[in-house]
CSV table of C-alpha atoms in Angstrom, one decimal:
chain,number,residue,atom,x,y,z
A,1,MET,CA,-66.5,40.2,-3.6
A,2,PRO,CA,-65.2,36.8,-2.4
A,3,VAL,CA,-62.6,36.9,0.4
A,4,PHE,CA,-60.1,34.9,-1.7
A,5,TRP,CA,-60.0,37.6,-4.4
A,6,ILE,CA,-59.6,40.4,-1.9
A,7,LEU,CA,-56.6,38.7,-0.3
A,8,SER,CA,-55.2,37.9,-3.7
A,9,PHE,CA,-55.5,41.6,-4.8
A,10,LEU,CA,-53.9,42.9,-1.5
A,11,SER,CA,-51.1,40.4,-1.9
A,12,SER,CA,-50.3,41.5,-5.5
A,13,PHE,CA,-50.6,45.1,-4.5
A,14,SER,CA,-48.1,44.6,-1.7
A,15,ALA,CA,-45.6,42.9,-4.0
A,16,CYS,CA,-45.9,45.7,-6.6
A,17,GLU,CA,-45.5,48.3,-3.8
A,18,THR,CA,-42.3,46.5,-2.5
A,19,GLU,CA,-40.8,46.4,-6.0
A,20,HIS,CA,-41.7,50.1,-6.5
A,21,TYR,CA,-39.9,51.2,-3.3
A,22,LYS,CA,-36.9,48.9,-4.2
A,23,SER,CA,-36.5,50.5,-7.6
A,24,MET,CA,-36.8,54.0,-5.9
A,25,ASP,CA,-34.0,53.0,-3.5
A,26,MET,CA,-31.8,51.8,-6.4
A,27,GLY,CA,-32.5,55.1,-8.2
A,28,ASN,CA,-31.6,57.1,-5.1
A,29,GLN,CA,-28.4,55.0,-4.4
A,30,HIS,CA,-25.2,57.1,-4.3
A,31,PRO,CA,-23.2,56.7,-7.6
A,32,SER,CA,-20.0,55.8,-5.6
A,33,ILE,CA,-21.9,52.9,-3.9
A,34,SER,CA,-23.2,51.7,-7.3
A,35,ARG,CA,-19.7,51.8,-8.8
A,36,LEU,CA,-18.3,49.8,-5.8
A,37,GLN,CA,-21.0,47.2,-6.3
A,38,GLU,CA,-20.1,46.9,-10.0
A,39,ILE,CA,-16.4,46.5,-9.2
A,40,GLN,CA,-17.2,43.8,-6.6
A,41,LYS,CA,-19.3,42.0,-9.1
A,42,GLU,CA,-16.4,41.9,-11.6
A,43,VAL,CA,-14.0,40.7,-8.8
A,44,LYS,CA,-16.5,38.0,-7.9
A,45,SER,CA,-16.7,36.8,-11.5
A,46,ILE,CA,-13.1,35.6,-11.4
A,47,GLU,CA,-13.1,34.3,-7.8
A,48,GLN,CA,-13.4,30.6,-8.9
A,49,GLN,CA,-10.5,31.0,-11.3
A,50,VAL,CA,-8.3,32.4,-8.5
A,51,VAL,CA,-9.3,29.6,-6.0
A,52,GLY,CA,-8.7,26.9,-8.6
A,53,PHE,CA,-5.5,28.4,-10.0
A,54,SER,CA,-3.0,25.6,-10.2
A,55,GLY,CA,-0.1,27.2,-12.0
A,56,LEU,CA,3.0,29.1,-11.0
A,57,SER,CA,3.7,32.8,-10.7
A,58,ASP,CA,5.4,33.0,-14.2
A,59,ASP,CA,2.3,31.5,-16.0
A,60,LYS,CA,0.3,33.7,-18.4
A,61,ASN,CA,-2.9,33.1,-16.5
A,62,TYR,CA,-1.4,34.1,-13.2
A,63,LYS,CA,-0.3,37.5,-14.7
A,64,LYS,CA,-3.7,37.9,-16.3
A,65,LEU,CA,-5.6,37.4,-13.0
A,66,GLU,CA,-3.1,39.5,-11.1
A,67,ARG,CA,-3.5,42.3,-13.6
A,68,ILE,CA,-7.3,42.2,-13.4
A,69,LEU,CA,-7.3,42.3,-9.6
A,70,THR,CA,-4.7,45.0,-9.4
A,71,LYS,CA,-6.7,47.1,-11.8
A,72,GLN,CA,-9.9,46.6,-9.7
A,73,LEU,CA,-7.9,47.8,-6.6
A,74,PHE,CA,-7.0,51.0,-8.5
A,75,GLU,CA,-10.6,51.4,-9.5
A,76,ILE,CA,-11.8,51.0,-5.9
A,77,ASP,CA,-9.1,53.5,-4.7
A,78,SER,CA,-10.3,56.0,-7.2
A,79,VAL,CA,-14.0,56.0,-5.9
A,80,ASP,CA,-14.7,59.3,-4.2
A,81,THR,CA,-16.2,58.7,-0.7
A,82,GLU,CA,-17.0,62.5,-0.2
A,83,GLY,CA,-16.1,61.9,3.4
A,84,LYS,CA,-19.2,59.8,4.0
A,85,GLY,CA,-18.8,57.0,6.5
A,86,ASP,CA,-21.0,54.5,4.7
A,87,ILE,CA,-19.2,54.9,1.4
A,88,GLN,CA,-15.8,54.7,3.2
A,89,GLN,CA,-16.9,51.4,4.8
A,90,ALA,CA,-18.1,50.0,1.5
A,91,ARG,CA,-14.9,51.0,-0.3
A,92,LYS,CA,-12.8,49.3,2.6
A,93,ARG,CA,-14.8,46.1,2.2
A,94,ALA,CA,-14.4,46.0,-1.5
A,95,ALA,CA,-10.6,46.6,-1.2
A,96,GLN,CA,-10.3,43.9,1.5
A,97,GLU,CA,-12.1,41.3,-0.7
A,98,THR,CA,-9.9,42.1,-3.7
A,99,GLU,CA,-6.7,42.0,-1.7
A,100,ARG,CA,-7.8,38.7,-0.2
A,101,LEU,CA,-8.1,37.2,-3.7
A,102,LEU,CA,-4.7,38.7,-4.7
A,103,LYS,CA,-3.2,37.0,-1.6
A,104,GLU,CA,-4.9,33.7,-2.4
A,105,LEU,CA,-3.6,33.8,-6.0
A,106,GLU,CA,-0.1,34.4,-4.7
A,107,GLN,CA,-0.3,31.7,-2.1
A,108,ASN,CA,-1.6,29.1,-4.7
A,109,ALA,CA,1.3,29.8,-7.0
A,110,ASN,CA,3.9,29.8,-4.2
A,111,HIS,CA,2.5,27.1,-1.9
A,112,PRO,CA,5.4,24.8,-0.6
A,113,HIS,CA,3.6,21.7,-2.0
A,114,ARG,CA,3.0,23.4,-5.3
A,115,ILE,CA,6.7,24.1,-5.5
A,116,GLU,CA,7.4,20.5,-4.5
A,117,ILE,CA,5.2,19.3,-7.4
A,118,GLN,CA,7.1,21.5,-9.8
A,119,ASN,CA,10.5,20.3,-8.6
A,120,ILE,CA,9.4,16.6,-9.1
A,121,PHE,CA,8.1,17.5,-12.5
A,122,LYS,CA,11.5,19.1,-13.4
A,123,GLU,CA,13.1,15.8,-12.4
A,124,ALA,CA,10.8,14.0,-14.8
A,125,GLN,CA,11.7,16.5,-17.6
A,126,SER,CA,15.4,15.8,-17.0
A,127,LEU,CA,14.8,12.1,-17.2
A,128,VAL,CA,12.8,12.4,-20.5
A,129,ARG,CA,15.4,14.8,-22.0
A,130,GLU,CA,18.2,12.4,-21.1
A,131,LYS,CA,16.7,9.0,-21.8
A,132,ILE,CA,13.7,9.4,-24.1
A,133,VAL,CA,14.5,12.2,-26.6
A,134,PRO,CA,17.7,10.3,-27.7
A,135,PHE,CA,15.6,7.1,-28.0
A,136,TYR,CA,13.4,8.7,-30.7
A,137,SER,CA,16.2,10.5,-32.5
A,138,SER,CA,18.8,7.8,-32.7
A,139,GLY,CA,16.9,4.5,-32.1
A,140,ASN,CA,18.4,3.7,-28.7
A,141,CYS,CA,16.5,1.4,-26.3
A,142,VAL,CA,14.5,2.7,-23.4
A,143,THR,CA,16.4,1.6,-20.3
A,144,ASP,CA,15.3,-0.1,-17.1
A,145,GLU,CA,16.8,3.0,-15.4
A,146,PHE,CA,14.2,5.2,-17.0
A,147,GLU,CA,11.3,2.9,-16.1
A,148,GLU,CA,12.4,2.8,-12.5
A,149,GLY,CA,13.0,6.5,-12.4
A,150,ILE,CA,9.6,7.4,-13.8
A,151,GLN,CA,7.8,5.0,-11.5
A,152,ASP,CA,9.6,6.6,-8.5
A,153,ILE,CA,8.6,10.1,-9.6
A,154,ILE,CA,4.9,9.0,-10.0
A,155,LEU,CA,5.0,7.5,-6.5
A,156,ARG,CA,6.5,10.6,-5.0
A,157,LEU,CA,3.8,12.8,-6.7
A,158,THR,CA,1.0,10.7,-5.3
A,159,HIS,CA,2.4,11.3,-1.8
A,160,VAL,CA,2.4,15.1,-2.2
A,161,LYS,CA,-0.2,16.4,0.4
A,162,THR,CA,-3.0,18.6,-0.9
A,163,GLY,CA,-4.9,19.2,2.3
A,164,GLY,CA,-8.1,19.2,0.1
A,165,LYS,CA,-7.0,22.4,-1.5
A,166,ILE,CA,-8.4,22.6,-5.1
A,167,SER,CA,-5.4,24.3,-6.6
A,168,LEU,CA,-3.0,21.7,-5.3
A,169,ARG,CA,-5.3,18.8,-6.3
A,170,LYS,CA,-5.4,20.2,-9.8
A,171,ALA,CA,-1.7,20.8,-10.0
A,172,ARG,CA,-0.9,17.3,-8.8
A,173,TYR,CA,-3.5,15.7,-11.1
A,174,HIS,CA,-2.3,17.6,-14.2
A,175,THR,CA,1.4,16.7,-13.5
A,176,LEU,CA,0.6,13.1,-12.8
A,177,THR,CA,-1.6,12.9,-16.0
A,178,LYS,CA,1.3,14.1,-18.2
A,179,ILE,CA,3.9,11.8,-16.7
A,180,CYS,CA,1.6,8.8,-16.7
A,181,ALA,CA,0.7,9.5,-20.3
A,182,VAL,CA,4.4,9.5,-21.2
A,183,GLN,CA,4.8,6.2,-19.3
A,184,GLU,CA,1.8,4.7,-21.2
A,185,ILE,CA,3.0,5.9,-24.6
A,186,ILE,CA,6.4,4.3,-24.1
A,187,GLU,CA,5.0,1.0,-22.6
A,188,ASP,CA,2.6,0.8,-25.6
A,189,CYS,CA,5.4,1.4,-28.0
A,190,MET,CA,7.5,-1.3,-26.5
A,191,LYS,CA,4.7,-3.9,-26.8
A,192,LYS,CA,4.4,-3.5,-30.5
A,193,GLN,CA,4.1,-6.7,-32.6
A,194,PRO,CA,7.6,-7.7,-34.0
A,195,SER,CA,5.9,-8.8,-37.3
A,196,LEU,CA,5.2,-5.1,-38.2
A,197,PRO,CA,5.8,-3.3,-40.5
A,198,LEU,CA,4.8,-5.6,-43.4
A,199,SER,CA,7.0,-6.2,-46.4
A,200,GLU,CA,6.5,-3.7,-49.2
A,201,ASP,CA,6.2,-6.6,-51.7
A,202,ALA,CA,2.9,-7.6,-50.2
A,203,HIS,CA,0.9,-4.7,-51.7
A,204,PRO,CA,1.6,-1.3,-53.3
A,205,SER,CA,-0.2,0.4,-50.4
A,206,VAL,CA,2.2,-1.1,-47.8
A,207,ALA,CA,5.0,1.3,-48.7
A,208,LYS,CA,2.8,4.3,-47.9
A,209,ILE,CA,1.5,2.7,-44.6
A,210,ASN,CA,5.1,2.0,-43.6
A,211,SER,CA,6.0,5.6,-44.4
A,212,VAL,CA,3.1,6.9,-42.3
A,213,MET,CA,4.1,4.5,-39.4
A,214,CYS,CA,7.6,6.1,-39.4
A,215,GLU,CA,6.0,9.5,-39.2
A,216,VAL,CA,3.8,8.3,-36.3
A,217,ASN,CA,6.9,7.1,-34.5
A,218,LYS,CA,8.5,10.6,-34.9
A,219,ALA,CA,5.2,12.2,-33.7
A,220,ARG,CA,5.3,9.9,-30.7
A,221,GLY,CA,8.6,11.4,-29.7
A,222,THR,CA,7.4,14.9,-30.4
A,223,LEU,CA,4.3,14.3,-28.3
A,224,ILE,CA,6.3,13.1,-25.3
A,225,ALA,CA,8.6,16.1,-25.6
A,226,LEU,CA,5.5,18.4,-25.8
A,227,LEU,CA,3.7,16.8,-22.8
A,228,MET,CA,6.9,17.2,-20.7
A,229,GLY,CA,7.6,20.7,-21.9
A,230,VAL,CA,11.1,19.9,-23.4
A,231,ASN,CA,10.2,21.0,-26.9
A,232,ASN,CA,9.7,24.7,-27.6
A,233,ASN,CA,9.7,24.3,-31.4
A,234,GLU,CA,6.3,22.5,-31.7
A,235,THR,CA,2.7,23.1,-30.6
A,236,CYS,CA,-0.1,20.8,-29.7
A,237,ARG,CA,-2.3,22.4,-32.4
A,238,HIS,CA,0.3,21.8,-35.2
A,239,LEU,CA,1.0,18.2,-34.0
A,240,SER,CA,-2.8,17.5,-34.0
A,241,CYS,CA,-3.0,18.8,-37.6
A,242,VAL,CA,-0.1,16.6,-38.7
A,243,LEU,CA,-1.6,13.5,-37.1
A,244,SER,CA,-5.1,14.2,-38.6
A,245,GLY,CA,-3.4,14.6,-42.0
A,246,LEU,CA,-1.8,11.2,-41.6
A,247,ILE,CA,-5.2,9.6,-40.9
A,248,ALA,CA,-6.5,11.3,-44.1
A,249,ASP,CA,-3.6,9.9,-46.1
A,250,LEU,CA,-4.3,6.4,-44.8
A,251,ASP,CA,-8.1,6.7,-45.5
A,252,ALA,CA,-7.3,7.5,-49.1
A,253,LEU,CA,-5.4,4.3,-49.7
A,254,ASP,CA,-7.0,1.5,-51.8
A,255,VAL,CA,-6.6,-1.8,-49.9
A,256,CYS,CA,-9.7,-3.5,-51.2
A,257,GLY,CA,-9.8,-7.3,-50.9
A,258,ARG,CA,-6.6,-7.5,-48.8
A,259,THR,CA,-7.6,-8.3,-45.2
A,260,GLU,CA,-4.0,-8.2,-43.8
A,261,ILE,CA,-3.3,-4.8,-45.4
A,262,ARG,CA,-6.6,-3.4,-44.1
A,263,ASN,CA,-5.8,-4.7,-40.6
A,264,TYR,CA,-2.3,-3.2,-40.8
A,265,ARG,CA,-3.8,0.2,-41.8
A,266,ARG,CA,-6.3,0.0,-39.0
A,267,GLU,CA,-3.6,-0.6,-36.4
A,268,VAL,CA,-1.7,2.5,-37.5
A,269,VAL,CA,-4.9,4.5,-37.5
A,270,GLU,CA,-5.5,3.3,-33.9
A,271,ASP,CA,-2.0,4.4,-32.9
A,272,ILE,CA,-2.6,7.9,-34.3
A,273,ASN,CA,-6.0,8.2,-32.5
A,274,LYS,CA,-4.3,7.2,-29.2
A,275,LEU,CA,-1.7,10.0,-29.7
A,276,LEU,CA,-4.5,12.5,-30.5
A,277,LYS,CA,-6.3,11.5,-27.3
A,278,TYR,CA,-3.2,12.5,-25.2
A,279,LEU,CA,-3.2,16.0,-26.8
A,280,ASP,CA,-6.6,16.6,-25.2
A,281,LEU,CA,-5.6,15.5,-21.7
A,282,GLU,CA,-5.4,18.9,-20.0
A,283,GLU,CA,-8.6,20.2,-21.4
A,284,GLU,CA,-10.4,17.0,-20.6
A,285,ALA,CA,-9.1,17.1,-17.0
A,286,ASP,CA,-10.6,20.6,-16.5
A,287,THR,CA,-13.9,20.0,-18.1
A,288,THR,CA,-14.6,16.7,-16.3
A,289,LYS,CA,-13.1,17.9,-12.9
A,290,ALA,CA,-11.3,14.6,-12.8
A,291,PHE,CA,-8.9,16.1,-10.3
A,292,ASP,CA,-11.7,16.1,-7.7
A,293,LEU,CA,-11.4,12.5,-6.6
A,294,GLY,CA,-13.8,13.0,-3.8
A,295,GLN,CA,-16.6,12.3,-6.3
A,296,ASN,CA,-14.8,9.4,-8.0
A,297,HIS,CA,-16.6,6.1,-8.0
A,298,SER,CA,-13.5,4.1,-7.0
A,299,ILE,CA,-12.7,6.4,-4.2
A,300,LEU,CA,-16.3,6.3,-2.9
A,301,LYS,CA,-16.0,2.5,-2.9
A,302,ILE,CA,-12.8,2.7,-0.9
A,303,GLU,CA,-14.3,5.1,1.5
A,304,LYS,CA,-17.3,2.8,2.0
A,305,VAL,CA,-14.9,-0.1,2.9
A,306,LEU,CA,-13.0,2.2,5.3
A,307,LYS,CA,-16.2,3.3,7.0
A,308,ARG,CA,-17.2,-0.3,7.7
A,309,MET,CA,-13.6,-1.1,8.8
A,310,ARG,CA,-13.8,1.7,11.4
A,311,GLU,CA,-17.1,0.5,12.7
A,312,ILE,CA,-15.6,-3.0,13.2
A,313,LYS,CA,-12.6,-1.5,14.9
A,314,ASN,CA,-14.7,0.6,17.3
A,315,GLU,CA,-16.8,-2.5,18.1
A,316,LEU,CA,-13.7,-4.4,19.0
A,317,LEU,CA,-12.0,-1.7,21.0
A,318,GLN,CA,-15.1,-1.0,23.0
A,319,ALA,CA,-16.4,-4.6,23.5
A,320,GLN,CA,-16.7,-5.9,27.0
A,321,ASN,CA,-15.6,-9.4,25.8
A,322,PRO,CA,-13.6,-8.8,22.6
A,323,PRO,CA,-12.7,-12.6,22.0
A,324,GLU,CA,-16.4,-13.2,21.1
A,325,LEU,CA,-16.0,-10.9,18.1
A,326,TYR,CA,-12.6,-12.1,16.8
A,327,LEU,CA,-13.8,-14.7,14.3
A,328,SER,CA,-16.7,-12.8,12.8
A,329,SER,CA,-14.6,-9.6,12.6
A,330,LYS,CA,-11.7,-11.3,10.8
A,331,THR,CA,-14.1,-13.0,8.3
A,332,GLU,CA,-15.7,-9.6,7.5
A,333,LEU,CA,-12.4,-7.8,7.3
A,334,GLN,CA,-11.0,-10.4,4.8
A,335,GLY,CA,-14.1,-9.8,2.8
A,336,LEU,CA,-13.3,-6.0,2.8
A,337,ILE,CA,-9.8,-6.8,1.5
A,338,GLY,CA,-11.6,-8.7,-1.4
A,339,GLN,CA,-13.7,-5.6,-2.1
A,340,LEU,CA,-10.6,-3.4,-2.3
A,341,ASP,CA,-9.0,-5.8,-4.7
A,342,GLU,CA,-12.0,-5.3,-7.1
A,343,VAL,CA,-11.7,-1.5,-7.0
A,344,SER,CA,-10.9,-0.1,-10.5
A,345,LEU,CA,-7.7,2.0,-10.5
A,346,GLU,CA,-8.6,3.8,-13.7
A,347,LYS,CA,-4.9,4.1,-14.5
A,348,ASN,CA,-4.8,6.8,-11.7
A,349,PRO,CA,-1.9,6.5,-9.3
A,350,CYS,CA,-3.8,8.5,-6.6
A,351,ILE,CA,-6.5,5.9,-6.6
A,352,ARG,CA,-3.9,3.2,-6.4
A,353,GLU,CA,-2.3,5.0,-3.4
A,354,ALA,CA,-5.7,5.4,-1.8
A,355,ARG,CA,-6.4,1.7,-2.2
A,356,ARG,CA,-2.9,0.7,-0.9
A,357,ARG,CA,-3.5,2.7,2.3
A,358,ALA,CA,-7.0,1.2,2.7
A,359,VAL,CA,-5.6,-2.3,2.4
A,360,ILE,CA,-2.9,-1.4,5.1
A,361,GLU,CA,-5.7,-0.1,7.4
A,362,VAL,CA,-7.8,-3.3,7.1
A,363,GLN,CA,-4.7,-5.6,7.2
A,364,THR,CA,-3.5,-3.8,10.4
A,365,LEU,CA,-6.8,-4.5,12.1
A,366,ILE,CA,-6.6,-8.2,11.1
A,367,THR,CA,-3.0,-8.4,12.5
A,368,TYR,CA,-4.2,-6.8,15.7
A,369,ILE,CA,-6.9,-9.5,16.1
A,370,ASP,CA,-4.4,-12.3,15.2
A,371,LEU,CA,-2.1,-11.0,18.0
A,372,LYS,CA,-4.9,-10.8,20.5
A,373,GLU,CA,-6.0,-14.3,19.7
A,374,ALA,CA,-2.5,-15.7,20.1
A,375,LEU,CA,-2.2,-14.0,23.5
A,376,GLU,CA,-5.5,-15.4,24.6
A,377,LYS,CA,-4.5,-19.0,23.5
A,378,ARG,CA,-1.2,-18.7,25.3
A,379,LYS,CA,-3.1,-18.0,28.6
A,380,LEU,CA,-5.1,-21.2,28.1
A,381,PHE,CA,-2.0,-23.4,27.5
A,382,ALA,CA,0.5,-22.0,30.0
A,383,CYS,CA,3.6,-24.2,30.2
A,384,GLU,CA,7.3,-24.0,30.9
A,385,GLU,CA,9.2,-22.1,28.3
A,386,HIS,CA,12.7,-20.7,27.6
A,387,PRO,CA,13.3,-17.4,29.4
A,388,SER,CA,14.1,-15.7,26.1
A,389,HIS,CA,10.9,-16.9,24.5
A,390,LYS,CA,9.0,-15.6,27.5
A,391,ALA,CA,10.6,-12.2,27.2
A,392,VAL,CA,9.5,-12.0,23.5
A,393,TRP,CA,5.9,-12.8,24.5
A,394,ASN,CA,6.0,-10.1,27.2
A,395,VAL,CA,7.0,-7.6,24.5
A,396,LEU,CA,4.2,-8.9,22.2
A,397,GLY,CA,1.7,-8.3,25.0
A,398,ASN,CA,3.0,-4.7,25.3
A,399,LEU,CA,2.8,-4.3,21.5
A,400,SER,CA,-0.8,-5.5,21.6
A,401,GLU,CA,-1.8,-2.7,24.0
A,402,ILE,CA,0.2,-0.1,22.1
A,403,GLN,CA,-1.3,-1.2,18.8
A,404,GLY,CA,-4.8,-0.7,20.2
A,405,GLU,CA,-3.9,2.9,21.0
A,406,VAL,CA,-2.4,3.4,17.5
A,407,LEU,CA,-5.6,2.1,15.9
A,408,SER,CA,-7.5,4.8,17.9
A,409,PHE,CA,-4.9,7.6,17.1
A,410,ASP,CA,-6.2,10.5,15.1
A,411,GLY,CA,-3.8,13.3,14.8
A,412,ASN,CA,-0.5,14.5,13.3
A,413,ARG,CA,3.2,14.1,14.0
A,414,ALA,CA,3.3,17.3,16.2
A,415,ASP,CA,0.8,15.8,18.7
A,416,LYS,CA,2.2,14.8,22.1
A,417,ASN,CA,0.3,11.5,21.8
A,418,TYR,CA,2.1,10.7,18.6
A,419,ILE,CA,5.5,11.3,20.2
A,420,ARG,CA,4.5,9.2,23.2
A,421,LEU,CA,3.4,6.2,21.0
A,422,GLU,CA,6.5,6.5,18.9
A,423,GLU,CA,8.7,6.4,22.0
A,424,LEU,CA,6.8,3.4,23.4
A,425,LEU,CA,7.3,1.4,20.2
A,426,THR,CA,11.0,2.3,20.1
A,427,LYS,CA,11.4,1.0,23.6
A,428,GLN,CA,9.8,-2.3,22.6
A,429,LEU,CA,12.2,-2.6,19.7
A,430,LEU,CA,15.1,-1.9,22.1
A,431,ALA,CA,13.7,-4.6,24.5
A,432,LEU,CA,13.6,-7.1,21.7
A,433,ASP,CA,17.1,-6.2,20.7
A,434,ALA,CA,18.2,-7.0,24.3
A,435,VAL,CA,16.7,-10.5,24.1
A,436,ASP,CA,19.4,-13.2,23.9
A,437,PRO,CA,18.0,-16.3,22.1
A,438,GLN,CA,20.9,-18.3,23.4
A,439,GLY,CA,20.9,-20.4,20.2
A,440,GLU,CA,17.2,-21.2,20.4
A,441,GLU,CA,15.9,-21.2,16.8
A,442,LYS,CA,12.3,-20.9,17.9
A,443,CYS,CA,13.1,-17.9,20.0
A,444,LYS,CA,15.1,-16.3,17.1
A,445,ALA,CA,12.1,-16.7,14.8
A,446,ALA,CA,9.7,-15.3,17.4
A,447,ARG,CA,12.0,-12.3,18.0
A,448,LYS,CA,12.3,-11.6,14.3
A,449,GLN,CA,8.5,-11.7,13.9
A,450,ALA,CA,8.0,-9.4,16.9
A,451,VAL,CA,10.6,-6.9,15.5
A,452,LYS,CA,8.7,-6.9,12.2
A,453,LEU,CA,5.4,-6.3,14.0
A,454,ALA,CA,6.8,-3.4,16.0
A,455,GLN,CA,8.2,-1.8,12.8
A,456,ASN,CA,4.9,-2.3,11.0
A,457,ILE,CA,3.0,-0.6,13.8
A,458,LEU,CA,5.5,2.3,13.6
A,459,SER,CA,4.9,2.5,9.8
A,460,TYR,CA,1.2,2.4,10.4
A,461,LEU,CA,1.4,5.2,12.9
A,462,ASP,CA,3.3,7.3,10.4
A,463,LEU,CA,0.8,6.5,7.7
A,464,LYS,CA,-2.1,7.6,9.9
A,465,SER,CA,-0.4,10.9,10.8
A,466,ASP,CA,1.0,12.1,7.5
A,467,GLU,CA,-2.2,14.0,6.5
A,468,TRP,CA,-2.2,12.6,3.0
A,469,GLU,CA,-5.4,13.3,0.9
A,470,TYR,CA,-6.2,12.1,-2.5
């Protein structure tokens, strides 16, 4: 018999033998161990739901997950160990894993930043209840105060720190999605053509379209109240049925041969479809994992720009003769600003915030090079100057050195280095405050620019240390 067939036979025999002994072990396994493994499998099946839980402790899903885990703990506790050490250890491990998930569920629901998100959302609810609900019920105008208020709320939400935690990212994303949807609905409504609705004399179908449009306006107000949780008398499912019914009514109308009537009907249908889209926001966010911006195309583009910016920064800070790199570095950095301008925001305020921060990062490096260049030129053209003007230049020289350290800083506000840099910058501001221009306009302007630069470096230090994540 060929060697190949002998080896093949032995190999298959070995595999069968292994499976046989494995099945014997499973059959001989203690029933308590088997039961503990079943419980652990059930606990494992809901682990991702717990890790990604983005609600609060009074949510239905929270109570459901808590009930399942608590039940499993009781099941684990009821397993008889018969005094055997291996079963006792297995039961202990199963209990620890279940308790860990229970604790994580509680922490997700009560995380300080989750509470912060909810408190900001409550402010948005109050604003909608006070400014928008009356608008749709009595025809009052949406005020500038509302637009400013909602924009401020969106900005504050984008600044909530997630630390990369899935539950916080989801909570922030869902909350932003609802509030941005309300903002879009209102803005879209305010941009409507003043020529609509059409006169009912134009065609018999116009009266019906006008009637549907009135219903759509009411539905718009209902949708806003639903998204913001200020209407307990309506459900998304019912509103979806109402809107779908309105589309069916419009489809049944006879508008043959009248282009303007057909266009009017199409516009109203488009309005209804937009409202239906907002009803699917929450489900769409979960299925597409849109909250995970780490995989977003725009964010990846921003990260690519930041990576190159950091490479340029390191080359500058480590160069033996930095002035040789100033021109080429500035040219490339300005190109990076252009790339950031082209990044699609996708109507996502978190992407907008990420781009804003990236622009500040690149612009700060350009400012650093500008200051270094100015200081180098001053050395070449040394001349007599006003003492006050000289004092300002001395401060600018100090700011240049400090800014180099700030560009390299990588930490948080509790770091000693952060406190040291903050103190150094404050001292430079005090030094500028002590400069007496003695009526010299040129010196006044120079001091003003130096103060602005010091404040910008302070703001940049804060931005680098606030641990924000998209």
